């Protein structure tokens, strides 16, 4: 199965937004967070003094610059985020775990907004996965089939995908007692975040119906894909 690992270009980037409050549920459920900032506090659940803090990562992956004949008409079978320069500290059980979700209703498509702190905008959640402090090339699996389908459609349509990262204590409705922090390099850092996809293609005969119209089956001829299984990516 072909595999590709790359850092999306264009406007691709992660920013963070946060809220704090003396009531843990209020801090978690705000409809609007702080102005998105360019830092790496991508998944924090913290109690400091009498206040609770939740930091979330708002990511945009821009696929508009993929060459016209590359990664065209693909079916994404498996995918993950490849993370490096990871920093993890966990005062509480589950504080070293992260969840990734789709922002299905971003406040402004293609840009970052404080309103995207709202839980009501999130769906297609991954499982909560444990990150390792100090790790490089750590694979965080995008293991929700609906999220894989959204990723697939976004690549094929050359559009942009909005994702959010949260500490599992935040996602699961827990109450932090101290610092639970997950940080890692962004797409523009020295060890950039990458996307790894395992995919296949469907023949042009199944993709097109009469008159060149698109049929209900998706895919393009395999010779429109530039990819391989080498490069040391390995299996999930």
PDB file of C-alpha atoms in Angstrom:
ATOM      1  CA  UNK A   1       0.000   0.000   0.000  1.00  0.00           C
ATOM      2  CA  UNK A   2       1.446   3.414  -0.909  1.00  0.00           C
ATOM      3  CA  UNK A   3       2.428   5.653   1.984  1.00  0.00           C
ATOM      4  CA  UNK A   4       3.210   9.345   2.024  1.00  0.00           C
ATOM      5  CA  UNK A   5       4.638  11.488   4.795  1.00  0.00           C
ATOM      6  CA  UNK A   6       4.728  15.252   4.324  1.00  0.00           C
ATOM      7  CA  UNK A   7       4.224  18.624   5.981  1.00  0.00           C
ATOM      8  CA  UNK A   8       1.262  20.458   4.420  1.00  0.00           C
ATOM      9  CA  UNK A   9       2.202  23.882   3.058  1.00  0.00           C
ATOM     10  CA  UNK A  10       0.172  27.010   2.276  1.00  0.00           C
ATOM     11  CA  UNK A  11      -1.461  28.496   5.362  1.00  0.00           C
ATOM     12  CA  UNK A  12      -0.940  25.289   7.371  1.00  0.00           C
ATOM     13  CA  UNK A  13      -0.197  26.070  11.005  1.00  0.00           C
ATOM     14  CA  UNK A  14      -1.249  25.431  14.586  1.00  0.00           C
ATOM     15  CA  UNK A  15      -2.233  28.130  17.070  1.00  0.00           C
ATOM     16  CA  UNK A  16      -3.547  27.928  20.620  1.00  0.00           C
ATOM     17  CA  UNK A  17      -6.528  29.358  22.449  1.00  0.00           C
ATOM     18  CA  UNK A  18      -7.349  29.068  26.148  1.00  0.00           C
ATOM     19  CA  UNK A  19      -9.805  29.985  28.880  1.00  0.00           C
ATOM     20  CA  UNK A  20      -9.607  30.062  32.657  1.00  0.00           C
ATOM     21  CA  UNK A  21     -12.210  30.203  35.409  1.00  0.00           C
ATOM     22  CA  UNK A  22     -12.614  29.236  39.042  1.00  0.00           C
ATOM     23  CA  UNK A  23     -15.342  26.804  37.945  1.00  0.00           C
ATOM     24  CA  UNK A  24     -13.937  23.888  35.963  1.00  0.00           C
ATOM     25  CA  UNK A  25     -17.078  23.329  33.879  1.00  0.00           C
ATOM     26  CA  UNK A  26     -17.314  27.015  33.010  1.00  0.00           C
ATOM     27  CA  UNK A  27     -13.673  27.076  31.918  1.00  0.00           C
ATOM     28  CA  UNK A  28     -14.233  24.064  29.681  1.00  0.00           C
ATOM     29  CA  UNK A  29     -17.536  25.176  28.157  1.00  0.00           C
ATOM     30  CA  UNK A  30     -16.860  28.767  27.114  1.00  0.00           C
ATOM     31  CA  UNK A  31     -18.142  29.517  23.617  1.00  0.00           C
ATOM     32  CA  UNK A  32     -15.138  31.726  22.895  1.00  0.00           C
ATOM     33  CA  UNK A  33     -11.508  31.472  23.950  1.00  0.00           C
ATOM     34  CA  UNK A  34      -8.568  33.827  23.852  1.00  0.00           C
ATOM     35  CA  UNK A  35      -7.222  35.263  20.601  1.00  0.00           C
ATOM     36  CA  UNK A  36      -5.339  32.383  18.901  1.00  0.00           C
ATOM     37  CA  UNK A  37      -1.614  32.654  19.613  1.00  0.00           C
ATOM     38  CA  UNK A  38       1.452  31.270  17.866  1.00  0.00           C
ATOM     39  CA  UNK A  39       2.822  28.947  20.541  1.00  0.00           C
ATOM     40  CA  UNK A  40       2.988  25.208  21.248  1.00  0.00           C
ATOM     41  CA  UNK A  41       0.674  24.799  24.262  1.00  0.00           C
ATOM     42  CA  UNK A  42      -1.473  22.461  22.219  1.00  0.00           C
ATOM     43  CA  UNK A  43      -3.128  20.385  24.951  1.00  0.00           C
ATOM     44  CA  UNK A  44      -3.095  21.655  28.534  1.00  0.00           C
ATOM     45  CA  UNK A  45      -5.419  21.026  31.471  1.00  0.00           C
ATOM     46  CA  UNK A  46      -4.213  22.867  34.547  1.00  0.00           C
ATOM     47  CA  UNK A  47      -5.205  24.063  37.981  1.00  0.00           C
ATOM     48  CA  UNK A  48      -3.287  27.033  39.320  1.00  0.00           C
ATOM     49  CA  UNK A  49      -4.338  28.592  42.600  1.00  0.00           C
ATOM     50  CA  UNK A  50      -8.156  28.756  42.416  1.00  0.00           C
ATOM     51  CA  UNK A  51      -8.399  28.789  38.606  1.00  0.00           C
ATOM     52  CA  UNK A  52      -8.714  26.060  36.000  1.00  0.00           C
ATOM     53  CA  UNK A  53      -7.048  26.520  32.594  1.00  0.00           C
ATOM     54  CA  UNK A  54      -7.684  24.667  29.327  1.00  0.00           C
ATOM     55  CA  UNK A  55      -5.451  25.250  26.302  1.00  0.00           C
ATOM     56  CA  UNK A  56      -6.438  23.848  22.910  1.00  0.00           C
ATOM     57  CA  UNK A  57      -4.572  23.657  19.612  1.00  0.00           C
ATOM     58  CA  UNK A  58      -6.324  24.968  16.510  1.00  0.00           C
ATOM     59  CA  UNK A  59      -4.761  23.508  13.362  1.00  0.00           C
ATOM     60  CA  UNK A  60      -5.323  24.213   9.700  1.00  0.00           C
ATOM     61  CA  UNK A  61      -3.925  21.795   7.120  1.00  0.00           C
ATOM     62  CA  UNK A  62      -3.912  23.359   3.661  1.00  0.00           C
ATOM     63  CA  UNK A  63      -3.882  20.953   0.701  1.00  0.00           C
ATOM     64  CA  UNK A  64      -4.484  23.550  -2.005  1.00  0.00           C
ATOM     65  CA  UNK A  65      -0.840  23.476  -3.145  1.00  0.00           C
ATOM     66  CA  UNK A  66      -0.625  19.735  -3.876  1.00  0.00           C
ATOM     67  CA  UNK A  67       0.359  19.351  -7.565  1.00  0.00           C
ATOM     68  CA  UNK A  68      -2.580  18.654  -9.826  1.00  0.00           C
ATOM     69  CA  UNK A  69      -1.467  15.121 -10.719  1.00  0.00           C
ATOM     70  CA  UNK A  70      -0.333  14.083  -7.235  1.00  0.00           C
ATOM     71  CA  UNK A  71      -2.482  12.458  -4.508  1.00  0.00           C
ATOM     72  CA  UNK A  72      -5.478  12.694  -6.794  1.00  0.00           C
ATOM     73  CA  UNK A  73      -8.629  10.654  -6.257  1.00  0.00           C
ATOM     74  CA  UNK A  74      -7.210   8.674  -3.342  1.00  0.00           C
ATOM     75  CA  UNK A  75      -8.887   6.634  -0.631  1.00  0.00           C
ATOM     76  CA  UNK A  76      -7.208   7.189   2.738  1.00  0.00           C
ATOM     77  CA  UNK A  77      -7.030   3.881   4.598  1.00  0.00           C
ATOM     78  CA  UNK A  78      -4.998   4.966   7.635  1.00  0.00           C
ATOM     79  CA  UNK A  79      -3.419   8.224   8.718  1.00  0.00           C
ATOM     80  CA  UNK A  80      -1.644   9.879  11.601  1.00  0.00           C
ATOM     81  CA  UNK A  81       0.161  12.981  12.777  1.00  0.00           C
ATOM     82  CA  UNK A  82       3.930  12.593  13.181  1.00  0.00           C
ATOM     83  CA  UNK A  83       4.989  14.659  16.214  1.00  0.00           C
ATOM     84  CA  UNK A  84       8.486  15.604  17.404  1.00  0.00           C
ATOM     85  CA  UNK A  85      10.144  17.489  20.263  1.00  0.00           C
ATOM     86  CA  UNK A  86       7.329  16.346  22.531  1.00  0.00           C
ATOM     87  CA  UNK A  87       7.096  17.679  26.080  1.00  0.00           C
ATOM     88  CA  UNK A  88       4.712  15.917  28.458  1.00  0.00           C
ATOM     89  CA  UNK A  89       4.046  16.427  32.155  1.00  0.00           C
ATOM     90  CA  UNK A  90       1.035  14.974  33.946  1.00  0.00           C
ATOM     91  CA  UNK A  91      -0.087  15.742  37.477  1.00  0.00           C
ATOM     92  CA  UNK A  92      -3.226  13.657  36.997  1.00  0.00           C
ATOM     93  CA  UNK A  93      -4.219  10.331  35.480  1.00  0.00           C
ATOM     94  CA  UNK A  94      -4.856  10.799  31.760  1.00  0.00           C
ATOM     95  CA  UNK A  95      -3.021  14.108  31.649  1.00  0.00           C
ATOM     96  CA  UNK A  96      -0.432  12.608  29.283  1.00  0.00           C
ATOM     97  CA  UNK A  97      -3.100  11.726  26.705  1.00  0.00           C
ATOM     98  CA  UNK A  98      -4.397  13.797  23.799  1.00  0.00           C
ATOM     99  CA  UNK A  99      -7.508  13.726  21.610  1.00  0.00           C
ATOM    100  CA  UNK A 100      -7.802  15.186  18.103  1.00  0.00           C
ATOM    101  CA  UNK A 101     -11.180  16.266  16.703  1.00  0.00           C
ATOM    102  CA  UNK A 102     -12.503  17.826  13.528  1.00  0.00           C
ATOM    103  CA  UNK A 103     -13.659  21.443  13.744  1.00  0.00           C
ATOM    104  CA  UNK A 104     -16.694  20.896  11.523  1.00  0.00           C
ATOM    105  CA  UNK A 105     -18.013  24.431  11.873  1.00  0.00           C
ATOM    106  CA  UNK A 106     -15.047  26.824  12.098  1.00  0.00           C
ATOM    107  CA  UNK A 107     -15.987  30.415  12.784  1.00  0.00           C
ATOM    108  CA  UNK A 108     -14.084  31.496   9.675  1.00  0.00           C
ATOM    109  CA  UNK A 109     -13.112  28.788   7.197  1.00  0.00           C
ATOM    110  CA  UNK A 110      -9.414  28.899   6.410  1.00  0.00           C
ATOM    111  CA  UNK A 111      -8.415  31.005   9.416  1.00  0.00           C
ATOM    112  CA  UNK A 112      -8.151  30.736  13.204  1.00  0.00           C
ATOM    113  CA  UNK A 113     -10.821  32.165  15.464  1.00  0.00           C
ATOM    114  CA  UNK A 114     -11.329  32.464  19.201  1.00  0.00           C
ATOM    115  CA  UNK A 115     -14.854  31.100  18.698  1.00  0.00           C
ATOM    116  CA  UNK A 116     -13.292  27.782  17.703  1.00  0.00           C
ATOM    117  CA  UNK A 117     -12.696  27.127  21.405  1.00  0.00           C
ATOM    118  CA  UNK A 118     -16.357  26.048  21.567  1.00  0.00           C
ATOM    119  CA  UNK A 119     -16.967  22.325  22.117  1.00  0.00           C
ATOM    120  CA  UNK A 120     -20.096  22.628  19.940  1.00  0.00           C
ATOM    121  CA  UNK A 121     -17.853  22.974  16.884  1.00  0.00           C
ATOM    122  CA  UNK A 122     -16.039  19.639  17.424  1.00  0.00           C
ATOM    123  CA  UNK A 123     -16.837  16.156  16.089  1.00  0.00           C
ATOM    124  CA  UNK A 124     -15.168  13.015  14.703  1.00  0.00           C
ATOM    125  CA  UNK A 125     -12.942  12.478  17.740  1.00  0.00           C
ATOM    126  CA  UNK A 126      -9.939  10.166  17.850  1.00  0.00           C
ATOM    127  CA  UNK A 127      -9.243   7.883  20.769  1.00  0.00           C
ATOM    128  CA  UNK A 128      -7.257   9.332  23.681  1.00  0.00           C
ATOM    129  CA  UNK A 129      -3.623   8.402  23.029  1.00  0.00           C
ATOM    130  CA  UNK A 130      -0.637   8.575  25.380  1.00  0.00           C
ATOM    131  CA  UNK A 131       2.264  10.753  24.270  1.00  0.00           C
ATOM    132  CA  UNK A 132       5.835  10.112  25.410  1.00  0.00           C
ATOM    133  CA  UNK A 133       7.940  12.879  26.879  1.00  0.00           C
ATOM    134  CA  UNK A 134      11.013  13.592  24.765  1.00  0.00           C
ATOM    135  CA  UNK A 135       9.825  11.539  21.798  1.00  0.00           C
ATOM    136  CA  UNK A 136      10.482  12.356  18.145  1.00  0.00           C
ATOM    137  CA  UNK A 137       8.614  10.974  15.135  1.00  0.00           C
ATOM    138  CA  UNK A 138       5.792   9.882  17.429  1.00  0.00           C
ATOM    139  CA  UNK A 139       2.792   8.684  15.451  1.00  0.00           C
ATOM    140  CA  UNK A 140      -0.577   9.915  16.722  1.00  0.00           C
ATOM    141  CA  UNK A 141      -3.187   7.869  14.888  1.00  0.00           C
ATOM    142  CA  UNK A 142      -6.231   9.541  13.367  1.00  0.00           C
ATOM    143  CA  UNK A 143      -8.264   6.465  14.206  1.00  0.00           C
ATOM    144  CA  UNK A 144     -11.813   7.705  13.619  1.00  0.00           C
ATOM    145  CA  UNK A 145     -13.195   6.464  10.243  1.00  0.00           C
ATOM    146  CA  UNK A 146     -15.306   9.601   9.788  1.00  0.00           C
ATOM    147  CA  UNK A 147     -12.233  11.762  10.345  1.00  0.00           C
ATOM    148  CA  UNK A 148     -10.256   9.719   7.804  1.00  0.00           C
ATOM    149  CA  UNK A 149     -13.059  10.238   5.282  1.00  0.00           C
ATOM    150  CA  UNK A 150     -12.979  13.992   5.924  1.00  0.00           C
ATOM    151  CA  UNK A 151      -9.207  14.020   5.458  1.00  0.00           C
ATOM    152  CA  UNK A 152      -9.602  12.057   2.239  1.00  0.00           C
ATOM    153  CA  UNK A 153     -12.193  14.467   0.855  1.00  0.00           C
ATOM    154  CA  UNK A 154     -10.109  17.487   1.828  1.00  0.00           C
ATOM    155  CA  UNK A 155      -7.019  16.153   0.027  1.00  0.00           C
ATOM    156  CA  UNK A 156      -8.971  15.158  -3.074  1.00  0.00           C
ATOM    157  CA  UNK A 157     -10.747  18.511  -3.222  1.00  0.00           C
ATOM    158  CA  UNK A 158      -7.560  20.513  -2.525  1.00  0.00           C
ATOM    159  CA  UNK A 159      -9.172  22.393   0.356  1.00  0.00           C
ATOM    160  CA  UNK A 160      -8.345  22.981   4.040  1.00  0.00           C
ATOM    161  CA  UNK A 161      -8.924  20.832   7.107  1.00  0.00           C
ATOM    162  CA  UNK A 162      -9.542  22.307  10.576  1.00  0.00           C
ATOM    163  CA  UNK A 163      -8.533  20.161  13.580  1.00  0.00           C
ATOM    164  CA  UNK A 164      -8.412  20.763  17.335  1.00  0.00           C
ATOM    165  CA  UNK A 165      -6.145  19.101  19.899  1.00  0.00           C
ATOM    166  CA  UNK A 166      -7.168  18.754  23.564  1.00  0.00           C
ATOM    167  CA  UNK A 167      -5.755  17.226  26.681  1.00  0.00           C
ATOM    168  CA  UNK A 168      -7.768  14.133  27.560  1.00  0.00           C
ATOM    169  CA  UNK A 169      -8.755  15.623  30.934  1.00  0.00           C
ATOM    170  CA  UNK A 170     -10.326  18.498  29.003  1.00  0.00           C
ATOM    171  CA  UNK A 171     -12.020  16.178  26.480  1.00  0.00           C
ATOM    172  CA  UNK A 172     -13.277  13.678  29.064  1.00  0.00           C
ATOM    173  CA  UNK A 173     -14.695  16.247  31.482  1.00  0.00           C
ATOM    174  CA  UNK A 174     -12.130  15.662  34.220  1.00  0.00           C
ATOM    175  CA  UNK A 175     -10.873  18.054  36.876  1.00  0.00           C
ATOM    176  CA  UNK A 176      -7.141  18.813  36.885  1.00  0.00           C
ATOM    177  CA  UNK A 177      -5.324  19.204  40.211  1.00  0.00           C
ATOM    178  CA  UNK A 178      -2.059  20.540  38.772  1.00  0.00           C
ATOM    179  CA  UNK A 179      -0.251  20.896  35.446  1.00  0.00           C
ATOM    180  CA  UNK A 180      -1.089  18.446  32.632  1.00  0.00           C
ATOM    181  CA  UNK A 181       0.821  19.626  29.585  1.00  0.00           C
ATOM    182  CA  UNK A 182       1.406  18.331  26.048  1.00  0.00           C
ATOM    183  CA  UNK A 183       3.574  20.344  23.668  1.00  0.00           C
ATOM    184  CA  UNK A 184       5.183  19.496  20.321  1.00  0.00           C
ATOM    185  CA  UNK A 185       6.661  21.252  17.293  1.00  0.00           C
ATOM    186  CA  UNK A 186       4.346  22.965  14.832  1.00  0.00           C
ATOM    187  CA  UNK A 187       4.532  22.702  11.033  1.00  0.00           C
ATOM    188  CA  UNK A 188       7.003  25.606  10.839  1.00  0.00           C
ATOM    189  CA  UNK A 189       9.378  24.528  13.629  1.00  0.00           C
ATOM    190  CA  UNK A 190      12.759  22.796  13.350  1.00  0.00           C
ATOM    191  CA  UNK A 191      11.208  19.324  13.723  1.00  0.00           C
ATOM    192  CA  UNK A 192       7.969  20.018  11.876  1.00  0.00           C
ATOM    193  CA  UNK A 193       4.707  18.227  12.387  1.00  0.00           C
ATOM    194  CA  UNK A 194       3.984  15.890   9.485  1.00  0.00           C
ATOM    195  CA  UNK A 195       1.001  14.008   8.138  1.00  0.00           C
ATOM    196  CA  UNK A 196       1.414  10.331   7.279  1.00  0.00           C
ATOM    197  CA  UNK A 197      -1.201   8.665   5.084  1.00  0.00           C
ATOM    198  CA  UNK A 198      -1.666   5.125   3.843  1.00  0.00           C
ATOM    199  CA  UNK A 199      -3.892   5.161   0.784  1.00  0.00           C
ATOM    200  CA  UNK A 200      -4.980   3.391  -2.364  1.00  0.00           C
ATOM    201  CA  UNK A 201      -6.377   4.478  -5.704  1.00  0.00           C
ATOM    202  CA  UNK A 202      -9.296   3.304  -7.765  1.00  0.00           C
ATOM    203  CA  UNK A 203      -9.024   2.926 -11.520  1.00  0.00           C
ATOM    204  CA  UNK A 204     -10.191   5.718 -13.816  1.00  0.00           C
ATOM    205  CA  UNK A 205     -12.830   3.361 -15.242  1.00  0.00           C
ATOM    206  CA  UNK A 206     -14.571   3.249 -11.851  1.00  0.00           C
ATOM    207  CA  UNK A 207     -14.109   6.974 -11.274  1.00  0.00           C
ATOM    208  CA  UNK A 208     -15.667   8.312 -14.475  1.00  0.00           C
ATOM    209  CA  UNK A 209     -19.065   7.538 -15.988  1.00  0.00           C
ATOM    210  CA  UNK A 210     -20.182   8.386 -19.530  1.00  0.00           C
ATOM    211  CA  UNK A 211     -19.388  11.834 -20.900  1.00  0.00           C
ATOM    212  CA  UNK A 212     -16.592  12.388 -18.416  1.00  0.00           C
ATOM    213  CA  UNK A 213     -18.999  12.885 -15.522  1.00  0.00           C
ATOM    214  CA  UNK A 214     -17.972  11.789 -12.089  1.00  0.00           C
ATOM    215  CA  UNK A 215     -19.551   8.598 -10.853  1.00  0.00           C
ATOM    216  CA  UNK A 216     -20.322   7.619  -7.269  1.00  0.00           C
ATOM    217  CA  UNK A 217     -17.034   5.715  -7.040  1.00  0.00           C
ATOM    218  CA  UNK A 218     -14.011   7.856  -6.217  1.00  0.00           C
ATOM    219  CA  UNK A 219     -10.487   7.390  -7.514  1.00  0.00           C
ATOM    220  CA  UNK A 220      -8.093   8.084 -10.379  1.00  0.00           C
ATOM    221  CA  UNK A 221      -5.743   5.934 -12.379  1.00  0.00           C
ATOM    222  CA  UNK A 222      -2.799   4.748 -10.316  1.00  0.00           C
ATOM    223  CA  UNK A 223      -0.316   6.432 -12.677  1.00  0.00           C
ATOM    224  CA  UNK A 224      -1.556   9.818 -11.450  1.00  0.00           C
ATOM    225  CA  UNK A 225      -0.025   9.107  -8.033  1.00  0.00           C
ATOM    226  CA  UNK A 226       3.568   9.808  -7.070  1.00  0.00           C
ATOM    227  CA  UNK A 227       4.268   7.650  -4.045  1.00  0.00           C
ATOM    228  CA  UNK A 228       5.987   4.551  -2.735  1.00  0.00           C
ATOM    229  CA  UNK A 229       6.251   2.238   0.222  1.00  0.00           C
ATOM    230  CA  UNK A 230       9.942   2.880   0.863  1.00  0.00           C
ATOM    231  CA  UNK A 231      11.490   5.552   3.044  1.00  0.00           C
ATOM    232  CA  UNK A 232      11.386   3.823   6.407  1.00  0.00           C
ATOM    233  CA  UNK A 233       7.904   4.911   7.330  1.00  0.00           C
ATOM    234  CA  UNK A 234       6.893   1.422   8.435  1.00  0.00           C
ATOM    235  CA  UNK A 235       3.513   0.205   9.538  1.00  0.00           C
ATOM    236  CA  UNK A 236       1.280   1.786  12.151  1.00  0.00           C
TER     237      UNK A 236
END
